[in-house]
PDB file of C-alpha atoms in Angstrom:
ATOM      1  CA  MET A   1      92.798 172.262 110.398  1.00 77.00           C
ATOM      2  CA  ARG A   2      94.848 175.459 110.692  1.00 77.00           C
ATOM      3  CA  VAL A   3      97.576 173.944 108.514  1.00 73.00           C
ATOM      4  CA  VAL A   4      95.011 172.849 105.906  1.00 67.00           C
ATOM      5  CA  GLY A   5      93.372 176.275 105.965  1.00 71.00           C
ATOM      6  CA  LEU A   6      96.714 178.050 105.614  1.00 71.00           C
ATOM      7  CA  GLY A   7      97.686 175.768 102.739  1.00 67.00           C
ATOM      8  CA  ALA A   8      94.408 176.490 100.970  1.00 64.00           C
ATOM      9  CA  CYS A   9      94.901 180.244 101.381  1.00 74.00           C
ATOM     10  CA  VAL A  10      98.432 180.030  99.994  1.00 73.00           C
ATOM     11  CA  ALA A  11      97.231 177.955  97.027  1.00 70.00           C
ATOM     12  CA  VAL A  12      94.490 180.477  96.240  1.00 76.00           C
ATOM     13  CA  ALA A  13      96.900 183.415  96.519  1.00 84.00           C
ATOM     14  CA  VAL A  14      99.532 181.766  94.316  1.00 84.00           C
ATOM     15  CA  SER A  15      96.967 180.800  91.665  1.00 85.00           C
ATOM     16  CA  MET A  16      95.555 184.335  91.590  1.00 91.00           C
ATOM     17  CA  LEU A  17      99.019 185.881  91.226  1.00 93.00           C
ATOM     18  CA  ALA A  18      99.951 183.445  88.462  1.00 93.00           C
ATOM     19  CA  ILE A  19      96.772 184.105  86.493  1.00 95.00           C
ATOM     20  CA  VAL A  20      97.135 187.882  86.855  1.00 94.00           C
ATOM     21  CA  ALA A  21     100.755 187.662  85.653  1.00 95.00           C
ATOM     22  CA  LEU A  22      99.781 185.464  82.692  1.00 95.00           C
ATOM     23  CA  ARG A  23      97.294 188.087  81.599  1.00 95.00           C
ATOM     24  CA  TRP A  24     100.327 189.746  79.976  1.00 95.00           C
ATOM     25  CA  ALA A  25     103.298 187.360  80.266  1.00 96.00           C
ATOM     26  CA  SER A  26     103.717 184.338  78.011  1.00 95.00           C
ATOM     27  CA  PRO A  27     103.980 181.087  80.008  1.00 96.00           C
ATOM     28  CA  PRO A  28     107.488 179.598  79.794  1.00 95.00           C
ATOM     29  CA  THR A  29     106.010 176.112  80.213  1.00 95.00           C
ATOM     30  CA  THR A  30     102.867 174.337  81.451  1.00 96.00           C
ATOM     31  CA  ALA A  31     102.012 171.453  83.762  1.00 94.00           C
ATOM     32  CA  PHE A  32     101.371 169.207  80.753  1.00 95.00           C
ATOM     33  CA  MET A  33     104.679 170.130  79.119  1.00 95.00           C
ATOM     34  CA  LEU A  34     106.574 169.445  82.351  1.00 94.00           C
ATOM     35  CA  ARG A  35     104.821 166.090  82.693  1.00 93.00           C
ATOM     36  CA  HIS A  36     105.773 165.138  79.138  1.00 92.00           C
ATOM     37  CA  GLN A  37     109.389 166.250  79.593  1.00 90.00           C
ATOM     38  CA  VAL A  38     109.802 164.324  82.847  1.00 90.00           C
ATOM     39  CA  GLY A  39     108.370 161.227  81.153  1.00 88.00           C
ATOM     40  CA  ALA A  40     110.872 161.598  78.311  1.00 85.00           C
ATOM     41  CA  TRP A  41     113.762 161.922  80.756  1.00 87.00           C
ATOM     42  CA  ARG A  42     112.658 158.858  82.694  1.00 84.00           C
ATOM     43  CA  ALA A  43     112.368 156.852  79.492  1.00 81.00           C
ATOM     44  CA  GLY A  44     115.799 158.042  78.361  1.00 77.00           C
ATOM     45  CA  THR A  45     114.325 159.592  75.205  1.00 74.00           C
ATOM     46  CA  SER A  46     115.249 163.240  75.653  1.00 61.00           C
ATOM     47  CA  GLU A  47     115.052 163.763  71.888  1.00 63.00           C
ATOM     48  CA  ALA A  48     111.304 163.119  72.201  1.00 69.00           C
ATOM     49  CA  GLY A  49     110.931 166.042  74.581  1.00 81.00           C
ATOM     50  CA  VAL A  50     108.788 169.140  74.331  1.00 92.00           C
ATOM     51  CA  ARG A  51     108.554 171.287  71.197  1.00 94.00           C
ATOM     52  CA  TYR A  52     107.157 174.676  72.194  1.00 96.00           C
ATOM     53  CA  GLN A  53     107.434 178.139  70.709  1.00 93.00           C
ATOM     54  CA  TRP A  54     105.278 181.013  71.914  1.00 97.00           C
ATOM     55  CA  VAL A  55     103.694 183.086  69.128  1.00 97.00           C
ATOM     56  CA  ASP A  56     101.888 186.393  69.722  1.00 97.00           C
ATOM     57  CA  TRP A  57      98.304 186.850  68.571  1.00 97.00           C
ATOM     58  CA  ALA A  58      99.354 189.240  65.780  1.00 96.00           C
ATOM     59  CA  ASP A  59     101.605 186.549  64.276  1.00 97.00           C
ATOM     60  CA  ILE A  60      98.951 183.812  64.123  1.00 97.00           C
ATOM     61  CA  ASN A  61      96.719 183.428  61.079  1.00 97.00           C
ATOM     62  CA  PRO A  62      93.158 184.150  62.326  1.00 97.00           C
ATOM     63  CA  GLU A  63      92.001 181.015  60.491  1.00 98.00           C
ATOM     64  CA  LEU A  64      93.768 178.994  63.198  1.00 98.00           C
ATOM     65  CA  ALA A  65      91.793 180.713  65.937  1.00 98.00           C
ATOM     66  CA  VAL A  66      88.479 180.162  64.149  1.00 98.00           C
ATOM     67  CA  ALA A  67      89.374 176.531  63.455  1.00 98.00           C
ATOM     68  CA  VAL A  68      89.965 175.635  67.106  1.00 98.00           C
ATOM     69  CA  VAL A  69      86.760 177.399  68.161  1.00 97.00           C
ATOM     70  CA  ALA A  70      84.829 175.503  65.473  1.00 97.00           C
ATOM     71  CA  ALA A  71      86.382 172.224  66.597  1.00 97.00           C
ATOM     72  CA  GLU A  72      86.360 172.587  70.356  1.00 95.00           C
ATOM     73  CA  ASP A  73      83.985 175.247  71.676  1.00 95.00           C
ATOM     74  CA  GLN A  74      81.473 176.926  69.390  1.00 94.00           C
ATOM     75  CA  ARG A  75      79.851 178.786  72.297  1.00 94.00           C
ATOM     76  CA  PHE A  76      83.224 180.229  73.309  1.00 95.00           C
ATOM     77  CA  ARG A  77      82.135 183.826  72.743  1.00 92.00           C
ATOM     78  CA  GLU A  78      78.905 183.443  74.734  1.00 91.00           C
ATOM     79  CA  HIS A  79      79.811 181.488  77.881  1.00 91.00           C
ATOM     80  CA  HIS A  80      81.822 182.694  80.886  1.00 89.00           C
ATOM     81  CA  GLY A  81      84.223 179.768  81.093  1.00 86.00           C
ATOM     82  CA  LEU A  82      81.800 176.963  81.944  1.00 86.00           C
ATOM     83  CA  ASP A  83      79.279 175.858  79.322  1.00 81.00           C
ATOM     84  CA  PHE A  84      76.443 174.608  81.508  1.00 77.00           C
ATOM     85  CA  ALA A  85      74.327 173.550  78.526  1.00 75.00           C
ATOM     86  CA  ALA A  86      77.148 171.309  77.234  1.00 69.00           C
ATOM     87  CA  ILE A  87      77.749 169.922  80.734  1.00 66.00           C
ATOM     88  CA  ARG A  88      74.046 169.101  81.111  1.00 72.00           C
ATOM     89  CA  ASP A  89      73.978 167.384  77.713  1.00 70.00           C
ATOM     90  CA  ALA A  90      77.109 165.349  78.527  1.00 62.00           C
ATOM     91  CA  LEU A  91      75.667 164.209  81.874  1.00 64.00           C
ATOM     92  CA  GLU A  92      72.385 163.236  80.238  1.00 66.00           C
ATOM     93  CA  GLU A  93      74.231 161.271  77.541  1.00 65.00           C
ATOM     94  CA  ARG A  94      76.263 159.502  80.200  1.00 61.00           C
ATOM     95  CA  ARG A  95      73.104 158.592  82.152  1.00 61.00           C
ATOM     96  CA  ARG A  96      71.238 157.431  79.053  1.00 67.00           C
ATOM     97  CA  GLU A  97      73.967 155.669  77.078  1.00 66.00           C
ATOM     98  CA  GLY A  98      76.817 155.179  79.528  1.00 60.00           C
ATOM     99  CA  ARG A  99      79.133 157.223  77.328  1.00 55.00           C
ATOM    100  CA  VAL A 100      81.606 159.684  78.795  1.00 53.00           C
ATOM    101  CA  ARG A 101      81.722 162.710  76.498  1.00 50.00           C
ATOM    102  CA  GLY A 102      83.872 165.744  77.171  1.00 59.00           C
ATOM    103  CA  ALA A 103      82.179 169.097  77.746  1.00 67.00           C
ATOM    104  CA  SER A 104      85.243 171.191  78.475  1.00 89.00           C
ATOM    105  CA  THR A 105      85.395 174.693  77.076  1.00 95.00           C
ATOM    106  CA  ILE A 106      88.542 176.243  75.651  1.00 96.00           C
ATOM    107  CA  SER A 107      88.875 178.209  78.903  1.00 96.00           C
ATOM    108  CA  GLN A 108      88.757 174.989  80.938  1.00 95.00           C
ATOM    109  CA  GLN A 109      91.360 173.384  78.701  1.00 96.00           C
ATOM    110  CA  VAL A 110      93.643 176.382  79.217  1.00 97.00           C
ATOM    111  CA  ALA A 111      93.312 176.025  83.001  1.00 96.00           C
ATOM    112  CA  LYS A 112      93.961 172.286  82.832  1.00 95.00           C
ATOM    113  CA  ASN A 113      96.972 172.540  80.522  1.00 95.00           C
ATOM    114  CA  LEU A 114      98.609 175.368  82.460  1.00 96.00           C
ATOM    115  CA  PHE A 115      98.198 174.107  86.016  1.00 94.00           C
ATOM    116  CA  LEU A 116      96.715 170.624  86.346  1.00 92.00           C
ATOM    117  CA  TRP A 117      97.008 166.981  85.311  1.00 86.00           C
ATOM    118  CA  PRO A 118      95.083 164.641  82.974  1.00 86.00           C
ATOM    119  CA  GLY A 119      92.249 162.525  84.331  1.00 80.00           C
ATOM    120  CA  GLN A 120      88.550 162.596  85.132  1.00 78.00           C
ATOM    121  CA  SER A 121      88.467 162.928  88.935  1.00 83.00           C
ATOM    122  CA  TRP A 122      85.970 165.227  90.652  1.00 84.00           C
ATOM    123  CA  LEU A 123      88.871 166.863  92.519  1.00 87.00           C
ATOM    124  CA  ARG A 124      90.586 167.876  89.300  1.00 88.00           C
ATOM    125  CA  LYS A 125      87.319 169.078  87.786  1.00 89.00           C
ATOM    126  CA  GLY A 126      86.620 171.185  90.868  1.00 91.00           C
ATOM    127  CA  VAL A 127      90.030 172.856  90.833  1.00 92.00           C
ATOM    128  CA  GLU A 128      89.762 173.287  87.060  1.00 94.00           C
ATOM    129  CA  SER A 129      86.400 175.045  87.423  1.00 92.00           C
ATOM    130  CA  TYR A 130      87.802 177.436  90.032  1.00 94.00           C
ATOM    131  CA  LEU A 131      90.801 178.290  87.840  1.00 95.00           C
ATOM    132  CA  THR A 132      88.572 178.685  84.786  1.00 95.00           C
ATOM    133  CA  VAL A 133      86.313 181.205  86.497  1.00 94.00           C
ATOM    134  CA  LEU A 134      89.366 183.140  87.677  1.00 95.00           C
ATOM    135  CA  ILE A 135      90.874 183.148  84.182  1.00 96.00           C
ATOM    136  CA  GLU A 136      87.632 184.432  82.669  1.00 95.00           C
ATOM    137  CA  LEU A 137      87.443 187.204  85.268  1.00 95.00           C
ATOM    138  CA  VAL A 138      91.010 188.399  84.686  1.00 96.00           C
ATOM    139  CA  TRP A 139      91.699 187.713  81.000  1.00 97.00           C
ATOM    140  CA  SER A 140      89.978 188.870  77.837  1.00 96.00           C
ATOM    141  CA  LYS A 141      88.450 186.276  75.517  1.00 96.00           C
ATOM    142  CA  ARG A 142      91.157 187.054  72.992  1.00 96.00           C
ATOM    143  CA  ARG A 143      93.848 186.345  75.582  1.00 97.00           C
ATOM    144  CA  VAL A 144      92.217 183.028  76.492  1.00 97.00           C
ATOM    145  CA  LEU A 145      92.242 182.016  72.849  1.00 97.00           C
ATOM    146  CA  GLU A 146      95.814 183.253  72.342  1.00 98.00           C
ATOM    147  CA  VAL A 147      97.075 181.157  75.261  1.00 98.00           C
ATOM    148  CA  TYR A 148      95.089 178.122  74.128  1.00 98.00           C
ATOM    149  CA  LEU A 149      96.600 178.294  70.661  1.00 98.00           C
ATOM    150  CA  ASN A 150     100.036 178.336  72.270  1.00 98.00           C
ATOM    151  CA  VAL A 151      99.644 175.565  74.860  1.00 97.00           C
ATOM    152  CA  ALA A 152      97.339 173.017  73.197  1.00 97.00           C
ATOM    153  CA  GLU A 153      99.053 169.787  72.138  1.00 97.00           C
ATOM    154  CA  PHE A 154      98.891 169.092  68.384  1.00 97.00           C
ATOM    155  CA  GLY A 155     101.109 166.021  68.338  1.00 94.00           C
ATOM    156  CA  ASP A 156     103.153 163.917  70.730  1.00 92.00           C
ATOM    157  CA  GLY A 157     105.186 166.585  72.547  1.00 93.00           C
ATOM    158  CA  VAL A 158     104.269 169.311  70.018  1.00 96.00           C
ATOM    159  CA  TYR A 159     102.687 172.200  71.913  1.00 97.00           C
ATOM    160  CA  GLY A 160     101.190 175.308  70.381  1.00 97.00           C
ATOM    161  CA  VAL A 161     100.636 176.468  66.821  1.00 97.00           C
ATOM    162  CA  GLY A 162     104.173 177.861  66.619  1.00 97.00           C
ATOM    163  CA  ALA A 163     105.837 174.476  67.016  1.00 97.00           C
ATOM    164  CA  ALA A 164     103.044 172.624  65.177  1.00 97.00           C
ATOM    165  CA  SER A 165     103.140 174.835  62.069  1.00 97.00           C
ATOM    166  CA  VAL A 166     106.890 174.391  61.694  1.00 96.00           C
ATOM    167  CA  ARG A 167     106.843 170.673  62.587  1.00 96.00           C
ATOM    168  CA  PHE A 168     104.013 169.617  60.251  1.00 97.00           C
ATOM    169  CA  PHE A 169     104.012 172.241  57.470  1.00 97.00           C
ATOM    170  CA  ALA A 170     107.504 173.824  57.597  1.00 96.00           C
ATOM    171  CA  ARG A 171     106.008 177.312  57.819  1.00 96.00           C
ATOM    172  CA  GLU A 172     105.239 179.942  60.422  1.00 97.00           C
ATOM    173  CA  PRO A 173     101.693 180.099  61.861  1.00 97.00           C
ATOM    174  CA  ALA A 174     101.035 183.390  60.079  1.00 97.00           C
ATOM    175  CA  LEU A 175     101.313 181.503  56.761  1.00 97.00           C
ATOM    176  CA  ILE A 176      99.024 178.567  57.583  1.00 96.00           C
ATOM    177  CA  ASP A 177      96.007 178.346  55.242  1.00 97.00           C
ATOM    178  CA  ARG A 178      92.399 177.382  56.086  1.00 97.00           C
ATOM    179  CA  GLU A 179      92.792 173.694  55.210  1.00 97.00           C
ATOM    180  CA  GLN A 180      95.952 173.367  57.297  1.00 98.00           C
ATOM    181  CA  ALA A 181      94.322 175.217  60.188  1.00 98.00           C
ATOM    182  CA  ALA A 182      91.356 172.824  60.107  1.00 98.00           C
ATOM    183  CA  LEU A 183      93.704 169.827  59.923  1.00 98.00           C
ATOM    184  CA  LEU A 184      95.553 170.966  63.040  1.00 98.00           C
ATOM    185  CA  ALA A 185      92.257 171.497  64.867  1.00 98.00           C
ATOM    186  CA  ALA A 186      91.044 168.067  63.756  1.00 97.00           C
ATOM    187  CA  VAL A 187      93.582 166.227  65.941  1.00 97.00           C
ATOM    188  CA  LEU A 188      92.889 168.180  69.144  1.00 95.00           C
ATOM    189  CA  PRO A 189      90.632 165.564  70.769  1.00 87.00           C
ATOM    190  CA  SER A 190      93.513 163.059  70.825  1.00 92.00           C
ATOM    191  CA  PRO A 191      96.816 164.477  69.537  1.00 93.00           C
ATOM    192  CA  LYS A 192      98.838 161.424  70.577  1.00 90.00           C
ATOM    193  CA  ARG A 193      96.580 159.096  68.587  1.00 93.00           C
ATOM    194  CA  LEU A 194      95.573 161.282  65.627  1.00 95.00           C
ATOM    195  CA  ASP A 195      98.331 162.366  63.256  1.00 95.00           C
ATOM    196  CA  VAL A 196      98.588 165.597  61.266  1.00 96.00           C
ATOM    197  CA  SER A 197     101.420 164.218  59.110  1.00 95.00           C
ATOM    198  CA  HIS A 198      99.498 161.084  58.081  1.00 94.00           C
ATOM    199  CA  PRO A 199      95.826 161.941  58.575  1.00 96.00           C
ATOM    200  CA  SER A 200      93.422 159.018  58.685  1.00 96.00           C
ATOM    201  CA  ALA A 201      90.033 158.998  56.962  1.00 97.00           C
ATOM    202  CA  TYR A 202      88.518 160.038  60.307  1.00 97.00           C
ATOM    203  CA  VAL A 203      90.864 163.033  60.594  1.00 97.00           C
ATOM    204  CA  ARG A 204      90.090 164.061  57.008  1.00 97.00           C
ATOM    205  CA  SER A 205      86.342 163.829  57.628  1.00 97.00           C
ATOM    206  CA  ARG A 206      86.735 165.850  60.791  1.00 97.00           C
ATOM    207  CA  GLN A 207      88.796 168.428  58.881  1.00 98.00           C
ATOM    208  CA  SER A 208      85.972 168.805  56.350  1.00 98.00           C
ATOM    209  CA  TRP A 209      83.421 169.186  59.137  1.00 98.00           C
ATOM    210  CA  ILE A 210      85.550 171.868  60.822  1.00 98.00           C
ATOM    211  CA  LEU A 211      85.873 173.801  57.562  1.00 98.00           C
ATOM    212  CA  ALA A 212      82.086 173.825  57.231  1.00 98.00           C
ATOM    213  CA  GLN A 213      81.686 174.941  60.845  1.00 98.00           C
ATOM    214  CA  MET A 214      84.187 177.753  60.308  1.00 97.00           C
ATOM    215  CA  GLU A 215      81.940 179.045  57.546  1.00 97.00           C
ATOM    216  CA  GLN A 216      78.898 178.758  59.816  1.00 96.00           C
ATOM    217  CA  LEU A 217      80.681 180.853  62.443  1.00 96.00           C
ATOM    218  CA  GLY A 218      81.319 183.578  59.871  1.00 95.00           C
ATOM    219  CA  GLY A 219      84.988 182.898  59.167  1.00 96.00           C
ATOM    220  CA  VAL A 220      87.581 185.272  60.590  1.00 96.00           C
ATOM    221  CA  SER A 221      84.908 187.929  61.159  1.00 95.00           C
ATOM    222  CA  TYR A 222      83.888 185.775  64.158  1.00 95.00           C
ATOM    223  CA  LEU A 223      86.919 187.219  65.946  1.00 94.00           C
ATOM    224  CA  ASP A 224      85.880 190.858  65.464  1.00 92.00           C
ATOM    225  CA  ASP A 225      83.835 190.976  68.671  1.00 82.00           C
ATOM    226  CA  LEU A 226      86.401 189.227  70.870  1.00 84.00           C
ATOM    227  CA  ARG A 227      87.706 191.515  73.586  1.00 77.00           C
TER     228      ARG A 227
END
């Protein structure tokens, strides 16, 4: 029990130090990127490794930030990391229809991508919730969104808007327009299955929906109150 307790204390201390450091420092990699790279090495396909390029907030078109909020977490500005209303709705839908629908906020996805692994276990969700609360306590909302834009996967092995903008549109993220921003956001639910380069009818319909939601949020003025 002493060993388990000591291990838990060390894990908490390390996670707190990492999150405090990442309040200012850009992450050199993430758990998901490392997992992808190791898989590529094992498969002998190193050319299919990670594409990742950190881009500061000032160098990202604000339309990209609004697009991912519209697509993934429209209560981002209001909640404190965990959206209990969305969680309650997802649990009710699962009880009523047997469907498993995600209710993760952008903050939760940041925690998962940085430190954890894919899957639906209660253990992972518990650790994710702890890390999410810590991130929300230490970081500003703008920092959460900045990190998310840089670590989210937009294609197989393509992480962050820096790599995605160059890979799919041959331009820097500062030059991405509204339609391209919405198209990138449209593949976020399943970036290995949905393709920015050859968008399906579903991706195009989702892009149109995101564009409408961006307008509902107030466009780039939505970001004015983020601190």
